[in-house]
């Protein structure tokens, strides 16, 4: 089959790789119908050291089950299924607590496993990992359902960990696909006031449609000043940091109201961050982390199926596998917000 | 009157200062009956640059009202009252949310105000700040009631922000008066398993009486290893960081269970702390901060009054004002756990 490999910064190739086969009785094979490129794929795309063997890419996909291990129950050949971006047994204590990202028998796609940006994937712990989709292969809902694999669940996780609700004001930092998903998630959780910090008008326009009440195009100190002006000088109860840079974190803390929460889901591109006296005296909490998408899919899918939310609008370009290298380039250059792959 | 001033590291003096007088109609004057030295007083005691005029010290006290401004209601001359370590109007939006430390009309003792380590204090925003004590001047409960001014409320805040409850395992880092208070608070909130990290046996012995189920004398990596061994390799759901050093914070994060919370109430002696990829992938939350003691006094006082808890046991030495310089020395040298002052 064909799949995507990254060989170093800027070097993405689609190549022939061995077809996946069942290895464990808990495995399933899935033919990929939709996949996509993640903002987090852009970090290695910008900085990965050159490797000889390449790294399999992609951690968001949905597709059709083509083969099942003997110990997988509840799933059948031909089922439409969605995979969260971390696989998990969904039965261990961490999974039962809704932290499938720390599953005792789970892990990340890629490395020695297939990635989602290919024609097929061997899915470990298939019974725990995969979620059945009650739609057909030609459903118009596939893009929105695919966002439950990662990006929308990540925005939702950010909002949930922040404690967003009807009485919390919200700032979302970042107008990428995760930031816009966080806006939509915050709105869905009842937030009435959502400030979106981002400077790409076509993106913040979608952010407004998703529920942002105010847009702040300024960055850094100017952005902080604007956000504080808009909130009577106080900042917002919750701040959803959806970028991952140190400067975004600094901004997040600066626009948080005393006693507030900074929730971050952008993969941190820093080792240390501000935790000093000022934050301490203001009782600011820093939370968030990698999103256990599996924990949220059952709750969020009905809203996608009945059209209450349409998180798939973050996809603004659709490509085939051949177009993947160009898709990376387009996302890295901010020509595309998020790229959908139909292998 | 006489009061305590700090002129620099290691230089604490008890001197004659002007008697306090009412300045605002919202003020009250309080004759101090009990005060104490705080672990946080030891930071300047170790590092404060020499000053010409000295810094008034003390932020924990209880006493008797001797004079009231015209706008103070609900309090009377002769009332026994307790002051939290931050004064506040107790009516602004932050106060109503239980964050009196961010009161719009509040502040810290000392600086241009009196400190608690003296004979009397002018209390700003007296109606909001002071809490009536239903005991007499000779009550045996005064030491425990005094802990509601800061140290026990600080331990309680740490546990509350961490989300301690019957189903959460707890590690407390630090066997100072705040750490021991955090143990007692965690036990009071229902925690069944409390690991106390501290190496002073006479202190950890009191910690066991307060509710610690296990004591870890090792520090740093050895301490982390022990804590993980005791918890099946996982660490605890909550970690109460009651020291304030960077190494204590590092330890706290290392012994937190994935998805867990590090709550810190030790005044941070660092500007930056670990917030990188590892913590992110483990979904660790960092919370805590300066404790809004005023928010907790009403809830905690009944337990002190009926003897359910006895947080005043952290006081292991009682002195008069003359003994204050030696009290600082004793606490700094760890000869005394916490020093009670009877002016």
Coordinates of N, CA and C in Angstrom, one line a residue, chain A residues 105-327:
Chain A
X105 N -2.0 0.2 28.2 CA -1.6 -0.7 27.1 C -1.9 0.1 25.8
X106 N -1.6 1.4 25.8 CA -1.9 2.2 24.6 C -0.7 2.9 24.1
X107 N -0.8 3.7 23.1 CA 0.3 4.5 22.5 C -0.1 5.3 21.4
X108 N 0.9 5.9 20.8 CA 0.8 6.8 19.6 C 0.9 6.1 18.3
X109 N 0.2 6.6 17.3 CA 0.4 6.1 16.0 C 1.8 6.4 15.4
X110 N 2.1 5.8 14.3 CA 3.4 6.1 13.7 C 4.5 5.2 14.4
X111 N 5.7 5.7 14.4 CA 6.8 4.9 15.0 C 6.8 3.5 14.3
X112 N 6.7 2.5 15.1 CA 6.6 1.1 14.6 C 5.2 0.7 14.1
X113 N 4.3 1.6 14.2 CA 2.9 1.3 13.7 C 2.7 2.1 12.4
X114 N 1.6 1.8 11.8 CA 1.2 2.6 10.6 C 0.7 4.0 11.1
X115 N 0.8 4.9 10.2 CA 0.2 6.2 10.5 C -1.1 6.3 9.7
X116 N -1.9 7.4 10.0 CA -3.2 7.5 9.4 C -3.1 8.1 8.0
X117 N -2.0 8.7 7.6 CA -1.9 9.3 6.3 C -1.4 8.2 5.3
X118 N -2.2 7.2 5.1 CA -1.9 6.1 4.2 C -3.2 5.4 3.8
X119 N -3.0 4.3 3.1 CA -4.2 3.6 2.6 C -4.9 2.7 3.7
X120 N -4.1 2.2 4.6 CA -4.6 1.3 5.6 C -3.8 1.3 6.9
X121 N -4.4 0.9 8.0 CA -3.7 0.9 9.3 C -4.0 -0.3 10.1
X122 N -3.0 -0.9 10.7 CA -3.2 -1.9 11.7 C -3.5 -1.2 13.0
X123 N -4.7 -1.5 13.6 CA -5.1 -0.8 14.8 C -4.9 -1.7 16.0
X124 N -4.0 -1.4 16.9 CA -3.9 -2.2 18.1 C -5.0 -1.9 19.1
X125 N -5.3 -2.9 20.0 CA -6.4 -2.7 21.0 C -7.6 -2.2 20.3
X126 N -8.0 -2.8 19.2 CA -9.0 -2.3 18.3 C -10.4 -2.1 19.0
X127 N -10.7 -3.0 19.9 CA -12.0 -3.0 20.6 C -12.1 -1.7 21.5
X128 N -11.0 -1.4 22.1 CA -11.0 -0.2 22.9 C -10.8 1.1 22.1
X129 N -10.0 1.0 21.0 CA -9.6 2.2 20.3 C -10.7 2.7 19.4
X130 N -11.3 1.8 18.6 CA -12.2 2.2 17.5 C -13.6 2.5 18.0
X131 N -14.2 3.5 17.4 CA -15.6 3.9 17.7 C -16.4 3.7 16.4
X132 N -17.5 3.0 16.5 CA -18.3 2.8 15.3 C -19.0 4.1 14.8
X133 N -19.0 4.3 13.6 CA -19.7 5.5 13.0 C -21.0 5.0 12.3
X134 N -22.1 5.6 12.7 CA -23.4 5.2 12.1 C -23.7 5.9 10.8
X135 N -22.8 6.0 9.9 CA -23.0 6.6 8.7 C -22.3 5.8 7.6
X136 N -22.7 6.1 6.3 CA -22.1 5.4 5.2 C -20.8 6.0 4.7
X137 N -20.2 5.3 3.7 CA -18.9 5.8 3.2 C -19.0 7.1 2.5
X138 N -20.2 7.4 2.0 CA -20.4 8.7 1.3 C -21.0 9.8 2.1
X139 N -21.1 9.6 3.4 CA -21.7 10.6 4.2 C -21.0 12.0 4.1
X140 N -21.9 13.0 4.0 CA -21.3 14.4 4.0 C -20.7 14.8 5.4
X141 N -21.0 13.9 6.4 CA -20.5 14.3 7.7 C -19.1 13.8 8.0
X142 N -18.5 13.1 7.0 CA -17.2 12.5 7.3 C -16.2 13.5 7.8
X143 N -16.1 14.7 7.2 CA -15.1 15.6 7.7 C -15.3 16.0 9.1
X144 N -16.6 16.3 9.5 CA -16.8 16.7 10.9 C -16.6 15.5 11.8
X145 N -16.9 14.3 11.4 CA -16.7 13.1 12.2 C -15.2 12.9 12.4
X146 N -14.4 13.2 11.4 CA -13.0 13.0 11.4 C -12.4 14.0 12.5
X147 N -13.0 15.1 12.7 CA -12.4 16.0 13.7 C -12.5 15.5 15.1
X148 N -13.4 14.4 15.3 CA -13.5 13.8 16.6 C -12.2 12.9 16.9
X149 N -11.5 12.7 15.9 CA -10.2 11.9 16.0 C -9.2 12.7 16.8
X150 N -9.2 14.0 16.7 CA -8.2 14.8 17.3 C -8.7 16.3 17.5
X151 N -8.7 17.0 16.4 CA -8.7 18.5 16.5 C -9.9 19.0 17.3
X152 N -11.1 18.5 17.1 CA -12.2 19.1 17.8 C -12.2 18.6 19.3
X153 N -11.9 17.3 19.4 CA -11.7 16.8 20.8 C -10.6 17.6 21.6
X154 N -9.6 18.0 20.9 CA -8.5 18.7 21.5 C -9.0 20.1 22.0
X155 N -9.8 20.8 21.1 CA -10.4 22.0 21.5 C -11.3 21.8 22.7
X156 N -12.1 20.8 22.6 CA -13.0 20.5 23.7 C -12.3 20.2 25.0
X157 N -11.3 19.4 24.9 CA -10.4 19.1 26.1 C -9.9 20.3 26.7
X158 N -9.4 21.2 25.9 CA -8.9 22.5 26.4 C -10.0 23.3 27.2
X159 N -11.2 23.3 26.6 CA -12.3 24.0 27.3 C -12.7 23.3 28.5
X160 N -12.8 22.0 28.5 CA -13.3 21.2 29.6 C -12.3 21.4 30.8
X161 N -11.0 21.2 30.5 CA -10.0 21.4 31.6 C -10.0 22.8 32.2
X162 N -10.3 23.8 31.3 CA -10.4 25.1 31.8 C -11.6 25.4 32.7
X163 N -12.6 24.5 32.6 CA -13.8 24.7 33.3 C -14.8 25.7 32.6
X164 N -14.7 25.8 31.3 CA -15.6 26.7 30.6 C -17.0 26.3 30.8
X165 N -17.8 27.3 31.0 CA -19.3 27.1 31.2 C -20.0 28.4 30.9
X166 N -21.3 28.4 31.2 CA -22.1 29.7 30.9 C -21.6 30.9 31.6
X167 N -21.0 30.7 32.7 CA -20.6 31.9 33.5 C -19.1 32.3 33.4
X168 N -18.4 31.6 32.6 CA -17.0 31.9 32.4 C -16.7 32.7 31.1
X169 N -16.0 33.7 31.2 CA -15.5 34.4 30.0 C -14.3 33.6 29.5
X170 N -14.0 33.7 28.2 CA -13.0 32.9 27.6 C -12.2 33.7 26.7
X171 N -10.8 33.5 26.7 CA -10.0 33.9 25.6 C -9.4 32.7 24.9
X172 N -9.4 32.7 23.6 CA -8.8 31.6 22.9 C -7.6 32.2 22.2
X173 N -6.4 31.6 22.4 CA -5.2 32.1 21.8 C -4.8 31.2 20.6
X174 N -4.9 31.7 19.4 CA -4.5 30.9 18.2 C -5.7 30.7 17.3
X175 N -5.6 31.1 16.0 CA -6.6 30.9 15.1 C -6.4 29.8 14.1
X176 N -5.6 28.8 14.6 CA -5.4 27.6 13.8 C -6.6 26.7 14.0
X177 N -6.6 25.5 13.5 CA -7.7 24.6 13.5 C -8.1 24.2 15.0
X178 N -7.0 24.1 15.8 CA -7.3 23.8 17.2 C -8.0 25.0 17.9
X179 N -7.4 26.2 17.7 CA -8.0 27.4 18.3 C -9.5 27.5 17.9
X180 N -9.8 27.4 16.6 CA -11.1 27.5 16.2 C -12.0 26.4 16.8
X181 N -11.5 25.2 16.9 CA -12.2 24.2 17.5 C -12.5 24.5 19.0
X182 N -11.5 25.1 19.6 CA -11.7 25.5 21.0 C -12.8 26.6 21.2
X183 N -12.9 27.5 20.2 CA -14.0 28.5 20.2 C -15.3 27.7 20.1
X184 N -15.4 26.8 19.1 CA -16.7 26.1 18.9 C -17.0 25.3 20.2
X185 N -16.0 24.7 20.8 CA -16.2 23.9 22.0 C -16.7 24.7 23.2
X186 N -16.0 25.9 23.3 CA -16.4 26.8 24.4 C -17.9 27.3 24.2
X187 N -18.2 27.6 23.0 CA -19.6 28.0 22.7 C -20.6 26.9 23.0
X188 N -20.2 25.7 22.6 CA -21.1 24.5 22.9 C -21.2 24.3 24.4
X189 N -20.2 24.6 25.2 CA -20.3 24.5 26.6 C -21.0 25.7 27.3
X190 N -21.5 26.6 26.5 CA -22.3 27.7 27.0 C -21.6 29.0 27.2
X191 N -20.3 29.1 26.9 CA -19.7 30.4 27.1 C -20.4 31.5 26.3
X192 N -20.6 32.7 26.9 CA -21.3 33.8 26.3 C -20.3 34.8 25.7
X193 N -19.1 34.8 26.3 CA -18.1 35.8 25.8 C -16.9 35.1 25.5
X194 N -16.5 35.1 24.2 CA -15.3 34.4 23.7 C -14.4 35.4 22.9
X195 N -13.3 35.7 23.5 CA -12.3 36.6 22.7 C -11.4 35.6 22.0
X196 N -11.2 35.9 20.7 CA -10.3 35.1 19.9 C -9.1 35.9 19.5
X197 N -7.9 35.5 19.9 CA -6.7 36.2 19.5 C -6.1 35.5 18.2
X198 N -6.2 36.2 17.1 CA -5.6 35.6 15.9 C -5.6 36.8 14.8
X199 N -4.7 36.6 13.9 CA -4.6 37.8 13.0 C -4.8 37.4 11.5
X200 N -5.4 36.2 11.3 CA -5.7 35.8 9.9 C -7.2 35.9 9.7
X201 N -7.6 37.0 9.0 CA -9.0 37.3 8.9 C -9.9 36.2 8.5
X202 N -9.4 35.5 7.5 CA -10.3 34.4 7.0 C -10.5 33.3 8.0
X203 N -9.5 33.2 8.9 CA -9.7 32.2 10.0 C -10.5 32.8 11.2
X204 N -10.2 34.0 11.5 CA -11.0 34.6 12.6 C -12.5 34.8 12.2
X205 N -12.7 35.0 10.9 CA -14.1 35.0 10.4 C -14.8 33.7 10.7
X206 N -14.2 32.6 10.4 CA -14.8 31.3 10.8 C -14.9 31.2 12.3
X207 N -13.9 31.8 13.0 CA -14.0 31.8 14.5 C -15.3 32.5 15.0
X208 N -15.6 33.6 14.3 CA -16.8 34.3 14.7 C -18.0 33.5 14.4
X209 N -18.0 32.8 13.3 CA -19.2 31.9 13.0 C -19.3 30.8 14.0
X210 N -18.1 30.3 14.5 CA -18.1 29.3 15.6 C -18.5 29.8 16.9
X211 N -18.5 31.1 17.1 CA -19.0 31.6 18.4 C -18.1 32.7 19.0
X212 N -17.0 33.1 18.4 CA -16.2 34.1 19.0 C -17.0 35.4 19.0
X213 N -17.0 36.1 20.1 CA -17.7 37.4 20.2 C -16.8 38.6 19.9
X214 N -15.5 38.4 20.0 CA -14.6 39.5 19.8 C -13.3 38.9 19.2
X215 N -12.7 39.6 18.3 CA -11.4 39.2 17.7 C -10.4 40.2 18.0
X216 N -9.2 39.7 18.5 CA -8.1 40.5 18.8 C -6.9 40.2 17.8
X217 N -6.6 41.1 16.9 CA -5.6 40.8 15.9 C -4.2 41.1 16.5
X218 N -4.1 42.0 17.5 CA -2.8 42.3 18.0 C -2.2 41.2 18.8
X219 N -0.9 41.1 18.8 CA -0.2 40.1 19.5 C 0.7 40.6 20.6
X220 N 1.2 39.8 21.4 CA 2.1 40.2 22.5 C 1.5 41.2 23.5
X221 N 2.3 42.1 23.9 CA 1.8 43.1 24.9 C 0.6 43.9 24.4
X222 N 0.6 44.2 23.1 CA -0.6 44.9 22.5 C -1.8 44.1 22.6
X223 N -1.7 42.8 22.3 CA -2.8 41.9 22.4 C -3.3 41.8 23.8
X224 N -2.4 41.7 24.8 CA -2.8 41.6 26.2 C -3.6 42.9 26.6
X225 N -3.0 44.1 26.2 CA -3.7 45.3 26.5 C -5.1 45.3 25.9
X226 N -5.3 44.9 24.7 CA -6.6 44.9 24.1 C -7.6 44.0 24.9
X227 N -7.1 42.8 25.2 CA -7.9 41.8 25.9 C -8.3 42.3 27.2
X228 N -7.4 43.0 27.9 CA -7.7 43.6 29.2 C -8.7 44.8 29.1
X229 N -8.5 45.6 28.1 CA -9.5 46.7 27.8 C -10.9 46.1 27.6
X230 N -11.0 45.0 26.9 CA -12.3 44.5 26.6 C -12.9 43.8 27.8
X231 N -12.2 43.6 28.9 CA -12.7 42.9 30.0 C -12.6 43.7 31.3
X232 N -12.8 45.0 31.2 CA -12.7 45.9 32.3 C -11.4 45.9 33.0
X233 N -10.4 45.5 32.3 CA -9.0 45.5 33.0 C -8.7 44.2 33.6
X234 N -9.6 43.3 33.7 CA -9.4 42.1 34.5 C -8.9 40.8 33.8
X235 N -9.1 40.7 32.5 CA -8.9 39.5 31.8 C -10.0 38.5 31.9
X236 N -9.9 37.3 31.3 CA -11.0 36.4 31.3 C -10.8 35.2 32.3
X237 N -11.9 34.6 32.7 CA -11.8 33.5 33.7 C -11.0 32.3 33.2
X238 N -11.1 32.1 31.9 CA -10.4 31.0 31.3 C -9.7 31.4 30.0
X239 N -8.5 30.8 29.8 CA -7.8 31.1 28.6 C -7.4 29.8 28.0
X240 N -7.7 29.6 26.7 CA -7.5 28.4 26.0 C -6.3 28.6 25.1
X241 N -5.1 28.1 25.5 CA -3.9 28.3 24.7 C -3.7 27.2 23.7
X242 N -3.9 27.6 22.4 CA -3.9 26.6 21.4 C -2.8 26.7 20.4
X243 N -1.7 27.2 20.8 CA -0.5 27.4 19.9 C 0.6 26.5 20.3
X244 N 1.1 26.7 21.5 CA 2.2 25.9 22.0 C 3.6 26.6 22.1
X245 N 3.6 27.9 21.8 CA 4.9 28.6 21.9 C 4.9 29.3 23.3
X246 N 6.1 29.6 23.7 CA 6.3 30.3 25.0 C 5.6 31.6 25.0
X247 N 5.7 32.3 23.9 CA 5.0 33.7 23.9 C 3.5 33.5 24.0
X248 N 3.0 32.5 23.4 CA 1.5 32.3 23.5 C 1.2 32.0 25.0
X249 N 2.0 31.2 25.7 CA 1.8 30.9 27.1 C 1.9 32.2 27.9
X250 N 2.9 33.0 27.6 CA 3.0 34.3 28.4 C 1.8 35.1 28.2
X251 N 1.3 35.2 26.9 CA 0.1 36.0 26.7 C -1.1 35.4 27.4
X252 N -1.2 34.1 27.4 CA -2.3 33.4 28.1 C -2.3 33.8 29.6
X253 N -1.2 33.7 30.2 CA -1.2 34.0 31.7 C -1.5 35.5 31.9
X254 N -1.0 36.3 31.0 CA -1.3 37.8 31.2 C -2.7 38.2 30.9
X255 N -3.5 37.4 30.2 CA -4.9 37.8 30.0 C -5.8 37.0 30.8
X256 N -5.3 36.2 31.7 CA -6.1 35.4 32.7 C -6.5 36.3 33.8
X257 N -7.8 36.2 34.2 CA -8.3 36.9 35.4 C -7.7 36.3 36.6
X258 N -7.5 37.1 37.7 CA -7.0 36.5 38.9 C -7.9 35.3 39.3
X259 N -7.3 34.3 39.8 CA -8.1 33.1 40.1 C -8.5 32.2 38.9
X260 N -8.0 32.6 37.7 CA -8.4 32.0 36.5 C -7.6 30.8 36.1
X261 N -7.9 30.2 34.9 CA -7.3 29.0 34.5 C -6.7 29.2 33.1
X262 N -5.5 28.8 32.9 CA -4.9 28.8 31.5 C -4.9 27.3 31.2
X263 N -5.6 26.9 30.1 CA -5.6 25.5 29.7 C -4.9 25.5 28.3
X264 N -3.9 24.5 28.2 CA -3.1 24.6 27.0 C -3.2 23.2 26.3
X265 N -3.4 23.2 25.0 CA -3.4 22.0 24.2 C -2.4 22.1 23.0
X266 N -1.8 23.3 22.9 CA -0.7 23.3 21.8 C 0.5 22.6 22.4
X267 N 1.1 21.7 21.6 CA 2.2 20.9 22.1 C 3.3 21.9 22.5
X268 N 3.8 21.9 23.7 CA 4.7 23.0 24.2 C 6.0 22.9 23.5
X269 N 6.4 24.0 22.9 CA 7.7 24.1 22.3 C 8.7 24.8 23.3
X270 N 8.5 24.5 24.5 CA 9.4 25.1 25.6 C 9.5 24.0 26.7
X271 N 10.5 24.1 27.5 CA 10.7 23.2 28.6 C 10.2 23.9 29.9
X272 N 10.4 25.2 30.1 CA 10.0 25.9 31.3 C 9.1 27.0 31.0
X273 N 8.3 27.4 31.9 CA 7.4 28.5 31.7 C 7.2 29.2 33.0
X274 N 6.5 30.4 32.9 CA 6.4 31.3 34.1 C 5.5 30.7 35.2
X275 N 6.1 30.5 36.3 CA 5.4 30.0 37.5 C 5.8 30.7 38.8
X276 N 6.2 32.0 38.6 CA 6.8 32.7 39.7 C 5.8 33.4 40.6
X277 N 6.3 34.4 41.3 CA 5.5 35.1 42.4 C 4.3 35.7 41.9
X278 N 4.3 36.4 40.7 CA 3.2 37.1 40.2 C 2.0 36.2 40.0
X279 N 2.2 35.1 39.3 CA 1.2 34.2 39.0 C 0.6 33.6 40.3
X280 N 1.6 33.3 41.2 CA 1.2 32.7 42.5 C 0.3 33.6 43.3
X281 N 0.6 34.9 43.3 CA -0.3 35.9 44.0 C -1.6 36.0 43.4
X282 N -1.7 35.7 42.1 CA -3.0 35.8 41.4 C -3.7 34.5 41.3
X283 N -3.2 33.5 41.9 CA -3.9 32.2 41.9 C -4.2 31.7 40.5
X284 N -3.3 31.8 39.6 CA -3.6 31.3 38.3 C -3.2 29.8 38.2
X285 N -4.1 29.0 37.6 CA -3.9 27.6 37.4 C -3.5 27.3 35.9
X286 N -2.5 26.4 35.8 CA -2.2 26.0 34.4 C -2.5 24.5 34.3
X287 N -3.4 24.2 33.3 CA -3.8 22.9 33.1 C -3.8 22.5 31.6
X288 N -4.4 21.4 31.3 CA -4.5 21.0 29.9 C -3.4 19.9 29.7
X289 N -3.2 19.6 28.4 CA -2.3 18.6 28.0 C -2.9 17.9 26.8
X290 N -2.2 16.7 26.5 CA -2.7 16.0 25.3 C -4.1 15.5 25.5
X291 N -4.9 15.6 24.6 CA -6.4 15.4 24.7 C -6.7 13.9 24.6
X292 N -7.4 13.3 25.6 CA -7.8 11.9 25.5 C -9.1 11.9 24.7
X293 N -8.9 12.0 23.3 CA -10.1 12.2 22.4 C -11.1 11.0 22.7
X294 N -10.6 9.8 22.9 CA -11.5 8.7 23.1 C -12.6 9.0 24.2
X295 N -12.2 9.7 25.2 CA -13.1 10.0 26.3 C -14.3 10.9 25.9
X296 N -14.1 11.6 24.8 CA -15.1 12.6 24.5 C -16.0 12.3 23.3
X297 N -15.5 11.3 22.5 CA -16.2 11.0 21.2 C -17.7 10.6 21.5
X298 N -18.0 9.8 22.5 CA -19.4 9.4 22.6 C -20.3 10.6 23.0
X299 N -19.7 11.6 23.7 CA -20.5 12.8 24.0 C -20.7 13.7 22.9
X300 N -19.6 13.8 22.1 CA -19.7 14.9 21.0 C -20.3 14.4 19.7
X301 N -20.2 13.1 19.4 CA -20.7 12.6 18.1 C -22.2 12.9 17.9
X302 N -23.1 12.8 18.8 CA -24.5 13.1 18.6 C -24.6 14.5 18.0
X303 N -23.9 15.5 18.6 CA -24.0 16.9 18.1 C -23.5 17.0 16.7
X304 N -22.6 16.2 16.3 CA -22.1 16.2 14.9 C -23.2 15.6 14.0
X305 N -23.7 14.4 14.5 CA -24.7 13.7 13.6 C -26.0 14.5 13.4
X306 N -26.4 15.2 14.4 CA -27.6 16.0 14.2 C -27.4 17.4 13.7
X307 N -26.1 17.7 13.4 CA -25.9 19.0 12.8 C -25.8 20.2 13.7
X308 N -25.8 19.9 15.0 CA -25.8 21.0 16.0 C -24.4 21.7 15.9
X309 N -23.4 21.0 15.6 CA -22.1 21.6 15.4 C -21.5 21.0 14.1
X310 N -20.6 21.8 13.5 CA -20.1 21.4 12.2 C -18.5 21.6 12.2
X311 N -17.8 20.9 13.1 CA -16.4 21.2 13.3 C -15.6 20.9 12.1
X312 N -16.1 20.2 11.1 CA -15.4 19.9 9.9 C -15.1 21.1 9.0
X313 N -15.7 22.2 9.4 CA -15.5 23.4 8.6 C -14.0 23.9 8.7
X314 N -13.3 23.4 9.6 CA -11.9 23.7 9.7 C -11.1 23.2 8.4
X315 N -11.6 22.2 7.7 CA -10.9 21.7 6.5 C -11.2 22.7 5.4
X316 N -10.2 23.2 4.8 CA -10.4 24.1 3.7 C -9.7 23.7 2.4
X317 N -9.2 22.5 2.5 CA -8.6 21.9 1.3 C -8.7 20.4 1.4
X318 N -9.0 19.7 0.2 CA -9.0 18.3 0.2 C -8.1 17.8 -0.9
X319 N -7.3 16.8 -0.5 CA -6.3 16.3 -1.4 C -6.3 14.7 -1.4
X320 N -5.6 14.1 -2.4 CA -5.4 12.7 -2.3 C -4.0 12.4 -1.8
X321 N -3.7 11.2 -1.6 CA -2.3 10.9 -1.1 C -1.2 11.5 -1.8
X322 N -1.4 11.6 -3.2 CA -0.3 12.2 -4.0 C -0.1 13.7 -3.5
X323 N -1.1 14.3 -3.0 CA -1.0 15.7 -2.7 C -0.5 16.0 -1.3
X324 N -0.2 14.9 -0.6 CA 0.2 15.1 0.9 C 1.4 16.0 1.0
X325 N 2.5 15.8 0.3 CA 3.7 16.7 0.5 C 3.3 18.1 0.2
X326 N 2.5 18.4 -0.8 CA 2.0 19.8 -1.0 C 1.1 20.3 0.1
X327 N 0.3 19.3 0.6 CA -0.6 19.7 1.7 C 0.2 20.2 3.0

